[in-house]
């Protein structure tokens, strides 16, 4: 299975807040399948629809070691975040070749529409929590580097542009 290409920074889809999904349809399920394929091909631990140029509030997260444990989410929102923080190296296929340490809450409780169209709630810790926060940022039109200083952010963008230009 192939997937549509990742949009590259500074594509407008990466800055536009995603549109709420009113219901789970076969088209949304097919998009989740495509996104899981894209995430596994990367390889990565999460993907949000805007990263493929699709402006819907849809994301997938799979931080399992064996894979195949993806959580399919529509309209995810964080209900609770721990005060304890965790630092993790984050990157994005939309800004290839660069990574940065980002500090986020170590654990979160997230609410979302699941693949059956029902509201679900999960408590996520560690890499799972980091990934879901990263994907929710994408759905709000934010990138991982928005958590960095302006100088560090500008350096990352320039470095990625050089890498892409060869």
PDB file of C-alpha atoms in Angstrom:
ATOM      1  CA  UNK A   1       0.000   0.000   0.000  1.00  0.00           C
ATOM      2  CA  UNK A   2       1.318   3.426  -0.875  1.00  0.00           C
ATOM      3  CA  UNK A   3       0.543   6.690   0.819  1.00  0.00           C
ATOM      4  CA  UNK A   4       0.319  10.270  -0.345  1.00  0.00           C
ATOM      5  CA  UNK A   5       3.580  12.204   0.089  1.00  0.00           C
ATOM      6  CA  UNK A   6       4.434  14.154   3.217  1.00  0.00           C
ATOM      7  CA  UNK A   7       4.024  17.882   2.704  1.00  0.00           C
ATOM      8  CA  UNK A   8       7.269  19.744   3.300  1.00  0.00           C
ATOM      9  CA  UNK A   9       7.728  22.681   5.636  1.00  0.00           C
ATOM     10  CA  UNK A  10       6.580  25.503   5.124  1.00  0.00           C
ATOM     11  CA  UNK A  11       3.483  24.021   3.419  1.00  0.00           C
ATOM     12  CA  UNK A  12       0.351  25.905   4.616  1.00  0.00           C
ATOM     13  CA  UNK A  13      -1.363  22.647   5.721  1.00  0.00           C
ATOM     14  CA  UNK A  14       1.191  22.424   8.545  1.00  0.00           C
ATOM     15  CA  UNK A  15       0.063  25.760  10.027  1.00  0.00           C
ATOM     16  CA  UNK A  16      -3.693  25.442   9.541  1.00  0.00           C
ATOM     17  CA  UNK A  17      -5.761  24.039  12.424  1.00  0.00           C
ATOM     18  CA  UNK A  18      -7.416  20.780  11.340  1.00  0.00           C
ATOM     19  CA  UNK A  19     -11.155  20.501  10.822  1.00  0.00           C
ATOM     20  CA  UNK A  20     -13.164  18.496  13.352  1.00  0.00           C
ATOM     21  CA  UNK A  21     -14.400  15.129  12.078  1.00  0.00           C
ATOM     22  CA  UNK A  22     -18.196  14.939  12.572  1.00  0.00           C
ATOM     23  CA  UNK A  23     -18.401  11.132  12.285  1.00  0.00           C
ATOM     24  CA  UNK A  24     -16.280   8.099  11.526  1.00  0.00           C
ATOM     25  CA  UNK A  25     -16.826   6.968   7.934  1.00  0.00           C
ATOM     26  CA  UNK A  26     -15.175   4.425   5.663  1.00  0.00           C
ATOM     27  CA  UNK A  27     -13.157   7.314   4.176  1.00  0.00           C
ATOM     28  CA  UNK A  28     -11.780   8.155   7.638  1.00  0.00           C
ATOM     29  CA  UNK A  29     -10.978   4.477   8.266  1.00  0.00           C
ATOM     30  CA  UNK A  30      -9.151   4.310   4.907  1.00  0.00           C
ATOM     31  CA  UNK A  31      -7.228   7.478   5.812  1.00  0.00           C
ATOM     32  CA  UNK A  32      -6.173   5.903   9.127  1.00  0.00           C
ATOM     33  CA  UNK A  33      -4.944   2.809   7.258  1.00  0.00           C
ATOM     34  CA  UNK A  34      -2.961   5.012   4.863  1.00  0.00           C
ATOM     35  CA  UNK A  35      -1.515   6.992   7.773  1.00  0.00           C
ATOM     36  CA  UNK A  36      -0.452   3.829   9.614  1.00  0.00           C
ATOM     37  CA  UNK A  37       1.322   2.679   6.461  1.00  0.00           C
ATOM     38  CA  UNK A  38       3.052   6.076   6.172  1.00  0.00           C
ATOM     39  CA  UNK A  39       4.011   6.015   9.870  1.00  0.00           C
ATOM     40  CA  UNK A  40       5.419   2.486   9.641  1.00  0.00           C
ATOM     41  CA  UNK A  41       7.308   3.316   6.429  1.00  0.00           C
ATOM     42  CA  UNK A  42       8.916   6.381   8.049  1.00  0.00           C
ATOM     43  CA  UNK A  43       9.445   4.647  10.604  1.00  0.00           C
ATOM     44  CA  UNK A  44       7.806   6.752  13.269  1.00  0.00           C
ATOM     45  CA  UNK A  45       5.592   6.521  16.324  1.00  0.00           C
ATOM     46  CA  UNK A  46       2.772   8.788  15.191  1.00  0.00           C
ATOM     47  CA  UNK A  47       1.301  10.754  12.321  1.00  0.00           C
ATOM     48  CA  UNK A  48      -1.344  13.457  11.942  1.00  0.00           C
ATOM     49  CA  UNK A  49      -3.396  13.933   8.767  1.00  0.00           C
ATOM     50  CA  UNK A  50      -2.078  17.477   8.070  1.00  0.00           C
ATOM     51  CA  UNK A  51       1.398  15.947   7.609  1.00  0.00           C
ATOM     52  CA  UNK A  52       0.018  14.328   4.448  1.00  0.00           C
ATOM     53  CA  UNK A  53      -1.754  17.547   3.441  1.00  0.00           C
ATOM     54  CA  UNK A  54      -5.167  16.428   4.736  1.00  0.00           C
ATOM     55  CA  UNK A  55      -6.802  19.065   6.928  1.00  0.00           C
ATOM     56  CA  UNK A  56      -8.803  16.729   9.164  1.00  0.00           C
ATOM     57  CA  UNK A  57      -8.386  16.209  12.928  1.00  0.00           C
ATOM     58  CA  UNK A  58      -7.225  12.612  12.522  1.00  0.00           C
ATOM     59  CA  UNK A  59      -4.091  11.026  14.001  1.00  0.00           C
ATOM     60  CA  UNK A  60      -2.483   7.654  14.669  1.00  0.00           C
ATOM     61  CA  UNK A  61      -0.003   6.700  17.387  1.00  0.00           C
ATOM     62  CA  UNK A  62       1.962   3.465  17.776  1.00  0.00           C
ATOM     63  CA  UNK A  63       4.901   3.534  20.185  1.00  0.00           C
ATOM     64  CA  UNK A  64       4.921  -0.243  20.657  1.00  0.00           C
ATOM     65  CA  UNK A  65       8.121  -2.167  19.979  1.00  0.00           C
ATOM     66  CA  UNK A  66       6.442  -4.900  17.957  1.00  0.00           C
ATOM     67  CA  UNK A  67       4.182  -2.492  15.980  1.00  0.00           C
ATOM     68  CA  UNK A  68       0.613  -3.247  15.044  1.00  0.00           C
ATOM     69  CA  UNK A  69      -0.757  -1.541  18.183  1.00  0.00           C
ATOM     70  CA  UNK A  70      -1.792   1.749  16.543  1.00  0.00           C
ATOM     71  CA  UNK A  71      -4.413   3.873  18.246  1.00  0.00           C
ATOM     72  CA  UNK A  72      -6.667   5.523  15.650  1.00  0.00           C
ATOM     73  CA  UNK A  73      -7.933   8.901  16.845  1.00  0.00           C
ATOM     74  CA  UNK A  74     -10.281  11.553  15.529  1.00  0.00           C
ATOM     75  CA  UNK A  75     -10.655  14.897  17.314  1.00  0.00           C
ATOM     76  CA  UNK A  76      -8.172  13.989  20.074  1.00  0.00           C
ATOM     77  CA  UNK A  77      -7.913  16.284  23.059  1.00  0.00           C
ATOM     78  CA  UNK A  78      -5.860  16.160  26.211  1.00  0.00           C
ATOM     79  CA  UNK A  79      -8.019  16.054  29.321  1.00  0.00           C
ATOM     80  CA  UNK A  80      -5.175  15.846  31.832  1.00  0.00           C
ATOM     81  CA  UNK A  81      -1.387  16.177  31.702  1.00  0.00           C
ATOM     82  CA  UNK A  82       1.057  15.198  34.431  1.00  0.00           C
ATOM     83  CA  UNK A  83       3.193  17.820  36.127  1.00  0.00           C
ATOM     84  CA  UNK A  84       6.185  15.518  35.736  1.00  0.00           C
ATOM     85  CA  UNK A  85       7.976  16.302  32.488  1.00  0.00           C
ATOM     86  CA  UNK A  86       9.887  14.134  30.017  1.00  0.00           C
ATOM     87  CA  UNK A  87      12.434  15.218  27.410  1.00  0.00           C
ATOM     88  CA  UNK A  88      12.577  13.369  24.111  1.00  0.00           C
ATOM     89  CA  UNK A  89      14.256  13.900  20.731  1.00  0.00           C
ATOM     90  CA  UNK A  90      11.515  14.784  18.252  1.00  0.00           C
ATOM     91  CA  UNK A  91      11.546  15.124  14.498  1.00  0.00           C
ATOM     92  CA  UNK A  92       9.148  15.217  11.573  1.00  0.00           C
ATOM     93  CA  UNK A  93       9.092  13.873   8.019  1.00  0.00           C
ATOM     94  CA  UNK A  94       7.844  17.373   7.096  1.00  0.00           C
ATOM     95  CA  UNK A  95      11.218  18.810   8.117  1.00  0.00           C
ATOM     96  CA  UNK A  96      13.573  15.937   7.284  1.00  0.00           C
ATOM     97  CA  UNK A  97      17.001  15.363   8.724  1.00  0.00           C
ATOM     98  CA  UNK A  98      16.707  17.383  11.924  1.00  0.00           C
ATOM     99  CA  UNK A  99      15.758  16.546  15.507  1.00  0.00           C
ATOM    100  CA  UNK A 100      15.471  18.522  18.720  1.00  0.00           C
ATOM    101  CA  UNK A 101      14.920  17.787  22.385  1.00  0.00           C
ATOM    102  CA  UNK A 102      11.413  18.805  23.422  1.00  0.00           C
ATOM    103  CA  UNK A 103      10.076  18.732  26.966  1.00  0.00           C
ATOM    104  CA  UNK A 104       6.467  17.632  27.424  1.00  0.00           C
ATOM    105  CA  UNK A 105       4.326  16.144  30.213  1.00  0.00           C
ATOM    106  CA  UNK A 106       5.369  12.517  30.893  1.00  0.00           C
ATOM    107  CA  UNK A 107       1.766  11.251  31.034  1.00  0.00           C
ATOM    108  CA  UNK A 108      -1.543  12.410  29.560  1.00  0.00           C
ATOM    109  CA  UNK A 109      -5.176  11.387  29.472  1.00  0.00           C
ATOM    110  CA  UNK A 110      -6.528  11.808  25.959  1.00  0.00           C
ATOM    111  CA  UNK A 111     -10.127  11.669  24.701  1.00  0.00           C
ATOM    112  CA  UNK A 112     -10.941  10.901  21.059  1.00  0.00           C
ATOM    113  CA  UNK A 113     -13.393   9.333  18.653  1.00  0.00           C
ATOM    114  CA  UNK A 114     -12.232   5.762  17.983  1.00  0.00           C
ATOM    115  CA  UNK A 115     -12.575   3.660  14.829  1.00  0.00           C
ATOM    116  CA  UNK A 116     -16.064   2.547  15.932  1.00  0.00           C
ATOM    117  CA  UNK A 117     -17.247   6.162  16.165  1.00  0.00           C
ATOM    118  CA  UNK A 118     -17.443   6.098  19.975  1.00  0.00           C
ATOM    119  CA  UNK A 119     -15.729   8.409  22.414  1.00  0.00           C
ATOM    120  CA  UNK A 120     -12.756   6.687  23.975  1.00  0.00           C
ATOM    121  CA  UNK A 121     -10.290   7.724  26.643  1.00  0.00           C
ATOM    122  CA  UNK A 122      -6.736   6.523  27.207  1.00  0.00           C
ATOM    123  CA  UNK A 123      -4.057   7.165  29.790  1.00  0.00           C
ATOM    124  CA  UNK A 124      -0.715   7.279  27.978  1.00  0.00           C
ATOM    125  CA  UNK A 125       2.784   7.408  29.455  1.00  0.00           C
ATOM    126  CA  UNK A 126       6.304   7.933  28.107  1.00  0.00           C
ATOM    127  CA  UNK A 127       6.780   7.746  24.337  1.00  0.00           C
ATOM    128  CA  UNK A 128       3.048   7.115  23.803  1.00  0.00           C
ATOM    129  CA  UNK A 129       2.247  10.359  25.664  1.00  0.00           C
ATOM    130  CA  UNK A 130       4.963  12.298  23.837  1.00  0.00           C
ATOM    131  CA  UNK A 131       3.715  11.096  20.462  1.00  0.00           C
ATOM    132  CA  UNK A 132       0.055  11.899  21.079  1.00  0.00           C
ATOM    133  CA  UNK A 133       1.005  15.416  22.239  1.00  0.00           C
ATOM    134  CA  UNK A 134       3.170  15.846  19.118  1.00  0.00           C
ATOM    135  CA  UNK A 135       0.236  14.758  16.885  1.00  0.00           C
ATOM    136  CA  UNK A 136      -2.253  17.023  18.663  1.00  0.00           C
ATOM    137  CA  UNK A 137       0.177  19.902  18.083  1.00  0.00           C
ATOM    138  CA  UNK A 138       0.068  19.100  14.346  1.00  0.00           C
ATOM    139  CA  UNK A 139      -3.727  19.190  14.457  1.00  0.00           C
ATOM    140  CA  UNK A 140      -3.502  22.681  15.966  1.00  0.00           C
ATOM    141  CA  UNK A 141      -1.103  23.885  13.253  1.00  0.00           C
ATOM    142  CA  UNK A 142       2.012  23.629  15.433  1.00  0.00           C
ATOM    143  CA  UNK A 143       5.332  21.923  14.746  1.00  0.00           C
ATOM    144  CA  UNK A 144       7.710  20.382  17.294  1.00  0.00           C
ATOM    145  CA  UNK A 145      10.160  23.254  16.787  1.00  0.00           C
ATOM    146  CA  UNK A 146       7.544  25.726  18.047  1.00  0.00           C
ATOM    147  CA  UNK A 147       8.543  24.513  21.534  1.00  0.00           C
ATOM    148  CA  UNK A 148      12.112  25.793  20.967  1.00  0.00           C
ATOM    149  CA  UNK A 149      13.708  29.207  21.068  1.00  0.00           C
ATOM    150  CA  UNK A 150      13.435  31.258  17.882  1.00  0.00           C
ATOM    151  CA  UNK A 151      17.193  30.935  17.279  1.00  0.00           C
ATOM    152  CA  UNK A 152      17.167  27.140  17.657  1.00  0.00           C
ATOM    153  CA  UNK A 153      14.051  26.871  15.473  1.00  0.00           C
ATOM    154  CA  UNK A 154      15.603  28.979  12.682  1.00  0.00           C
ATOM    155  CA  UNK A 155      18.794  26.871  12.807  1.00  0.00           C
ATOM    156  CA  UNK A 156      16.798  23.637  12.426  1.00  0.00           C
ATOM    157  CA  UNK A 157      14.797  24.971   9.471  1.00  0.00           C
ATOM    158  CA  UNK A 158      17.959  26.161   7.684  1.00  0.00           C
ATOM    159  CA  UNK A 159      19.729  22.855   8.321  1.00  0.00           C
ATOM    160  CA  UNK A 160      16.786  20.863   6.958  1.00  0.00           C
ATOM    161  CA  UNK A 161      16.611  23.065   3.842  1.00  0.00           C
ATOM    162  CA  UNK A 162      20.337  22.439   3.183  1.00  0.00           C
ATOM    163  CA  UNK A 163      19.839  18.684   3.592  1.00  0.00           C
ATOM    164  CA  UNK A 164      16.912  18.685   1.135  1.00  0.00           C
ATOM    165  CA  UNK A 165      18.835  20.744  -1.434  1.00  0.00           C
ATOM    166  CA  UNK A 166      21.664  18.217  -1.298  1.00  0.00           C
TER     167      UNK A 166
END
